[in-house]
Amino acid sequence: MQRQSAEGKPDLQVILGELSAREPLFHHRELGTSREDLLKMTADDFWEIGASNACDREFVIENLLEFYKKPEPEGWSCSEFSIRELAEDLYQLNYILQQPDRRTRRTTLWRKNADAWQIVFHQGTIIA
């Protein structure tokens, strides 16, 4: 059960902590790396906008299964997290991802389903 503020609304700081611990998206192998894990953590209509194209759920999962065969990249850090509630149990998480060769502004839409978080949408935009 989600913690509530004194006004009976979800505690955004608690939710921010839960969701920021899951970013960068798909780079926490302890959350699962199998097809089944990825299907559970993504909504049926999940999609993503990357630097060069838009991808549906199946495309992202197939690429992740290949990606997980290699060692996890090093030198990635996240900062400047912010969150807002878009609708009941739907949250927009924003942050900056610093990789060795680029910096991107990221947005992930997360939905709380039956005590599990599920990814609805993700976008990464390269910033100067």
Coordinates of N, CA and C in Angstrom, one line a residue:
M1 N 0.8 -1.2 0.0 CA 0.0 0.0 0.0 C 0.9 1.2 0.0
Q2 N 0.5 2.3 -0.8 CA 1.2 3.5 -0.9 C 1.0 4.3 0.3
R3 N 2.1 5.0 0.8 CA 2.0 5.9 1.9 C 1.3 7.2 1.5
Q4 N 0.5 7.7 2.3 CA -0.3 8.9 2.1 C 0.2 10.1 2.9
S5 N 0.0 11.3 2.3 CA 0.3 12.5 3.1 C -0.8 12.7 4.1
A6 N -0.7 13.8 4.9 CA -1.7 14.1 5.8 C -3.0 14.5 5.2
E7 N -3.0 14.9 3.9 CA -4.2 15.3 3.2 C -4.8 14.1 2.5
G8 N -4.2 12.9 2.7 CA -4.8 11.7 2.0 C -4.3 11.5 0.6
K9 N -3.4 12.3 0.1 CA -2.8 12.2 -1.2 C -1.6 11.3 -1.1
P10 N -1.2 10.7 -2.2 CA 0.1 9.9 -2.2 C 1.3 10.8 -1.8
D11 N 2.2 10.3 -1.1 CA 3.4 11.0 -0.7 C 4.4 11.0 -1.8
L12 N 4.5 12.1 -2.5 CA 5.3 12.2 -3.7 C 6.8 12.0 -3.4
Q13 N 7.3 12.4 -2.2 CA 8.7 12.1 -1.9 C 9.0 10.6 -1.8
V14 N 8.0 9.9 -1.2 CA 8.2 8.4 -1.1 C 8.2 7.8 -2.5
I15 N 7.3 8.2 -3.3 CA 7.2 7.7 -4.7 C 8.4 8.1 -5.5
L16 N 8.9 9.3 -5.3 CA 10.1 9.8 -6.0 C 11.3 8.8 -5.6
G17 N 11.4 8.5 -4.4 CA 12.4 7.6 -3.9 C 12.3 6.2 -4.5
E18 N 11.1 5.7 -4.6 CA 10.9 4.4 -5.2 C 11.3 4.3 -6.7
L19 N 10.8 5.4 -7.4 CA 11.0 5.4 -8.8 C 12.4 5.8 -9.2
S20 N 13.0 6.7 -8.5 CA 14.3 7.1 -8.9 C 15.3 6.0 -8.7
A21 N 15.0 5.1 -7.7 CA 15.9 3.9 -7.5 C 15.8 2.9 -8.7
R22 N 14.8 3.1 -9.6 CA 14.7 2.2 -10.7 C 15.3 2.8 -12.0
E23 N 15.8 3.9 -11.9 CA 16.4 4.6 -13.1 C 17.9 4.6 -13.0
P24 N 18.7 4.6 -14.1 CA 18.1 4.7 -15.4 C 17.3 3.4 -15.8
L25 N 16.3 3.6 -16.5 CA 15.4 2.6 -16.9 C 16.1 1.4 -17.6
F26 N 15.7 0.2 -17.1 CA 16.2 -1.1 -17.6 C 17.7 -1.3 -17.3
H27 N 18.3 -0.5 -16.4 CA 19.7 -0.7 -16.1 C 19.9 -1.1 -14.6
H28 N 18.9 -1.8 -14.1 CA 18.9 -2.4 -12.7 C 18.6 -3.8 -12.9
R29 N 19.7 -4.6 -13.2 CA 19.5 -6.0 -13.5 C 18.9 -6.8 -12.4
E30 N 19.0 -6.3 -11.2 CA 18.4 -7.0 -10.1 C 16.9 -7.0 -10.1
L31 N 16.3 -6.1 -11.0 CA 14.8 -6.1 -11.1 C 14.3 -7.1 -12.2
G32 N 15.3 -7.7 -12.9 CA 14.9 -8.8 -13.8 C 15.4 -8.5 -15.2
T33 N 15.8 -9.5 -15.9 CA 16.4 -9.4 -17.2 C 15.8 -10.4 -18.2
S34 N 14.8 -11.2 -17.8 CA 14.2 -12.1 -18.7 C 13.0 -11.5 -19.4
R35 N 12.6 -12.1 -20.5 CA 11.4 -11.6 -21.2 C 10.2 -11.5 -20.3
E36 N 10.0 -12.5 -19.4 CA 8.9 -12.4 -18.5 C 9.0 -11.2 -17.6
D37 N 10.2 -11.0 -17.0 CA 10.4 -9.8 -16.2 C 10.1 -8.5 -16.9
L38 N 10.6 -8.4 -18.1 CA 10.4 -7.2 -18.9 C 8.9 -7.0 -19.3
L39 N 8.2 -8.1 -19.6 CA 6.8 -8.0 -19.9 C 6.0 -7.5 -18.6
K40 N 6.4 -8.0 -17.4 CA 5.7 -7.6 -16.2 C 6.0 -6.1 -15.9
M41 N 7.2 -5.6 -16.2 CA 7.5 -4.2 -15.8 C 7.1 -3.2 -16.9
T42 N 6.6 -3.6 -18.0 CA 6.1 -2.7 -19.1 C 4.6 -2.9 -19.3
A43 N 4.0 -1.8 -19.6 CA 2.5 -1.9 -19.9 C 2.4 -2.5 -21.3
D44 N 1.2 -3.1 -21.5 CA 1.0 -3.7 -22.8 C 1.2 -2.7 -24.0
D45 N 0.8 -1.5 -23.8 CA 1.0 -0.5 -24.8 C 2.2 0.4 -24.6
F46 N 3.2 -0.1 -23.9 CA 4.4 0.7 -23.6 C 5.1 1.1 -25.0
W47 N 5.6 2.3 -25.0 CA 6.5 2.7 -26.1 C 7.5 3.7 -25.7
E48 N 8.5 3.9 -26.5 CA 9.6 4.7 -26.1 C 10.0 5.6 -27.3
I49 N 10.5 6.8 -27.0 CA 11.0 7.6 -28.0 C 12.5 7.8 -27.7
G50 N 13.4 7.3 -28.6 CA 14.8 7.4 -28.4 C 15.3 8.6 -29.3
A51 N 16.7 8.7 -29.3 CA 17.3 9.8 -30.0 C 17.0 9.7 -31.5
S52 N 16.8 8.5 -32.0 CA 16.7 8.4 -33.5 C 15.3 7.8 -34.0
N53 N 14.5 7.2 -33.0 CA 13.3 6.7 -33.5 C 12.3 6.4 -32.3
A54 N 11.1 6.0 -32.7 CA 10.1 5.5 -31.7 C 10.1 4.0 -31.8
C55 N 9.9 3.4 -30.6 CA 10.0 1.9 -30.5 C 8.8 1.4 -29.7
D56 N 8.2 0.3 -30.2 CA 7.2 -0.3 -29.4 C 7.8 -1.3 -28.4
R57 N 6.9 -1.8 -27.6 CA 7.3 -2.7 -26.5 C 8.1 -3.9 -26.9
E58 N 7.7 -4.6 -28.0 CA 8.4 -5.8 -28.5 C 9.8 -5.4 -29.0
F59 N 9.9 -4.3 -29.7 CA 11.2 -3.9 -30.2 C 12.2 -3.6 -29.0
V60 N 11.7 -2.9 -28.0 CA 12.5 -2.6 -26.8 C 12.9 -3.9 -26.1
I61 N 12.0 -4.8 -25.9 CA 12.3 -6.0 -25.2 C 13.4 -6.8 -25.9
E62 N 13.2 -7.0 -27.2 CA 14.2 -7.7 -28.0 C 15.6 -7.1 -27.9
N63 N 15.6 -5.8 -28.0 CA 16.9 -5.2 -27.9 C 17.5 -5.3 -26.5
L64 N 16.7 -5.2 -25.5 CA 17.2 -5.4 -24.1 C 17.7 -6.8 -23.8
L65 N 17.0 -7.8 -24.4 CA 17.5 -9.2 -24.2 C 18.9 -9.4 -24.8
E66 N 19.2 -8.7 -25.9 CA 20.6 -8.7 -26.5 C 21.5 -7.9 -25.6
F67 N 21.1 -6.7 -25.2 CA 21.9 -5.9 -24.3 C 22.3 -6.6 -23.0
Y68 N 21.4 -7.3 -22.4 CA 21.7 -8.0 -21.2 C 22.8 -9.1 -21.3
K69 N 23.1 -9.5 -22.5 CA 24.2 -10.5 -22.7 C 25.6 -9.9 -22.5
K70 N 25.7 -8.6 -22.5 CA 26.9 -7.9 -22.3 C 27.0 -7.3 -20.9
P71 N 28.2 -7.0 -20.4 CA 28.4 -6.4 -19.1 C 27.7 -5.0 -19.1
E72 N 27.2 -4.7 -17.9 CA 26.5 -3.4 -17.7 C 27.5 -2.3 -17.9
P73 N 27.1 -1.2 -18.7 CA 28.0 -0.1 -18.9 C 28.4 0.6 -17.6
E74 N 29.5 1.2 -17.5 CA 29.9 1.9 -16.3 C 30.0 3.4 -16.6
G75 N 30.0 4.2 -15.5 CA 30.1 5.6 -15.6 C 28.8 6.3 -15.9
W76 N 27.7 5.7 -15.6 CA 26.4 6.4 -15.8 C 25.9 6.9 -14.4
S77 N 25.4 8.2 -14.4 CA 24.8 8.7 -13.2 C 23.6 9.5 -13.5
C78 N 22.7 9.5 -12.6 CA 21.4 10.2 -12.7 C 21.4 11.4 -11.7
S79 N 20.7 12.5 -12.1 CA 20.6 13.7 -11.2 C 19.4 14.4 -11.6
E80 N 19.1 15.4 -10.8 CA 18.0 16.4 -11.0 C 16.6 15.7 -11.2
F81 N 16.3 14.7 -10.3 CA 15.0 14.0 -10.4 C 13.9 15.0 -10.0
S82 N 12.8 14.8 -10.7 CA 11.6 15.5 -10.3 C 10.4 14.6 -10.6
I83 N 9.3 14.8 -10.0 CA 8.1 13.9 -10.2 C 6.9 14.8 -10.1
R84 N 5.9 14.3 -10.8 CA 4.5 14.9 -10.7 C 3.5 13.8 -11.0
E85 N 2.4 14.0 -10.3 CA 1.3 13.0 -10.4 C 0.4 13.5 -11.6
L86 N 0.2 12.6 -12.6 CA -0.6 13.0 -13.8 C -2.0 12.6 -13.6
A87 N -2.3 11.5 -13.0 CA -3.6 11.0 -12.7 C -3.4 10.0 -11.5
E88 N -4.5 9.4 -11.1 CA -4.4 8.5 -10.0 C -3.5 7.3 -10.4
D89 N -2.5 7.1 -9.6 CA -1.5 6.0 -9.8 C -0.7 6.1 -11.1
L90 N -0.6 7.3 -11.6 CA 0.2 7.6 -12.8 C 1.1 8.8 -12.6
Y91 N 2.4 8.5 -12.7 CA 3.4 9.5 -12.4 C 4.4 9.8 -13.5
Q92 N 4.8 11.0 -13.6 CA 5.9 11.4 -14.6 C 7.2 11.6 -13.8
L93 N 8.2 10.9 -14.1 CA 9.5 11.1 -13.5 C 10.5 11.6 -14.5
N94 N 11.1 12.7 -14.1 CA 12.1 13.4 -15.0 C 13.5 13.4 -14.3
Y95 N 14.5 13.3 -15.2 CA 15.9 13.3 -14.6 C 16.9 13.5 -15.7
I96 N 18.1 13.7 -15.4 CA 19.2 13.8 -16.3 C 20.1 12.6 -16.2
L97 N 20.4 12.0 -17.3 CA 21.3 10.8 -17.3 C 22.6 11.3 -17.9
Q98 N 23.7 11.2 -17.1 CA 25.1 11.5 -17.6 C 25.8 10.2 -18.0
Q99 N 26.1 10.0 -19.2 CA 26.9 8.9 -19.7 C 28.3 9.4 -20.1
P100 N 29.3 8.5 -20.2 CA 30.6 9.0 -20.5 C 30.6 9.9 -21.8
D101 N 29.8 9.6 -22.8 CA 29.9 10.3 -24.1 C 28.7 11.2 -24.4
R102 N 27.7 11.3 -23.5 CA 26.5 12.1 -23.8 C 25.7 12.4 -22.5
R103 N 24.9 13.4 -22.6 CA 24.0 13.8 -21.5 C 22.6 13.9 -22.1
T104 N 21.6 13.2 -21.4 CA 20.3 13.2 -21.9 C 19.3 13.6 -20.8
R105 N 18.2 14.2 -21.2 CA 17.1 14.5 -20.3 C 16.1 13.3 -20.5
R106 N 15.7 12.7 -19.4 CA 14.8 11.5 -19.5 C 13.5 11.7 -18.9
T107 N 12.5 11.1 -19.4 CA 11.1 11.2 -18.8 C 10.6 9.7 -18.9
T108 N 10.1 9.3 -17.8 CA 9.4 8.0 -17.7 C 8.1 8.1 -17.1
L109 N 7.0 7.6 -17.7 CA 5.7 7.5 -17.1 C 5.6 6.2 -16.4
W110 N 5.2 6.2 -15.1 CA 5.1 5.0 -14.3 C 3.7 4.9 -13.8
R111 N 3.2 3.7 -13.8 CA 1.8 3.4 -13.3 C 2.0 2.3 -12.1
K112 N 1.2 2.6 -11.1 CA 1.2 1.6 -10.0 C 0.1 0.6 -10.2
N113 N 0.4 -0.6 -10.4 CA -0.6 -1.7 -10.6 C -0.4 -2.8 -9.6
A114 N -1.4 -3.1 -8.8 CA -1.4 -4.2 -7.9 C -0.1 -4.3 -7.1
D115 N 0.3 -3.2 -6.5 CA 1.5 -3.1 -5.7 C 2.8 -3.3 -6.5
A116 N 2.8 -3.2 -7.8 CA 4.0 -3.2 -8.6 C 4.0 -2.0 -9.6
W117 N 5.2 -1.5 -9.8 CA 5.3 -0.4 -10.8 C 5.4 -0.9 -12.2
Q118 N 4.8 -0.2 -13.1 CA 4.8 -0.6 -14.5 C 5.1 0.6 -15.4
I119 N 6.0 0.4 -16.4 CA 6.4 1.5 -17.2 C 5.4 1.7 -18.4
V120 N 5.0 2.9 -18.6 CA 4.0 3.1 -19.6 C 4.7 3.8 -20.8
F121 N 5.6 4.7 -20.6 CA 6.3 5.4 -21.7 C 7.7 5.9 -21.2
H122 N 8.6 6.0 -22.1 CA 9.9 6.5 -21.8 C 10.4 7.4 -23.0
Q123 N 11.1 8.5 -22.7 CA 11.7 9.3 -23.7 C 13.1 9.8 -23.2
G124 N 14.1 9.8 -24.1 CA 15.4 10.3 -23.8 C 15.7 11.3 -24.9
T125 N 16.1 12.5 -24.5 CA 16.5 13.6 -25.5 C 17.9 14.1 -25.1
I126 N 18.7 14.1 -26.1 CA 20.1 14.5 -26.0 C 20.1 16.0 -25.7
I127 N 20.9 16.4 -24.7 CA 21.0 17.9 -24.4 C 22.5 18.2 -24.5
A128 N 22.7 19.5 -24.8 CA 24.1 20.0 -24.9 C 24.8 20.1 -23.6

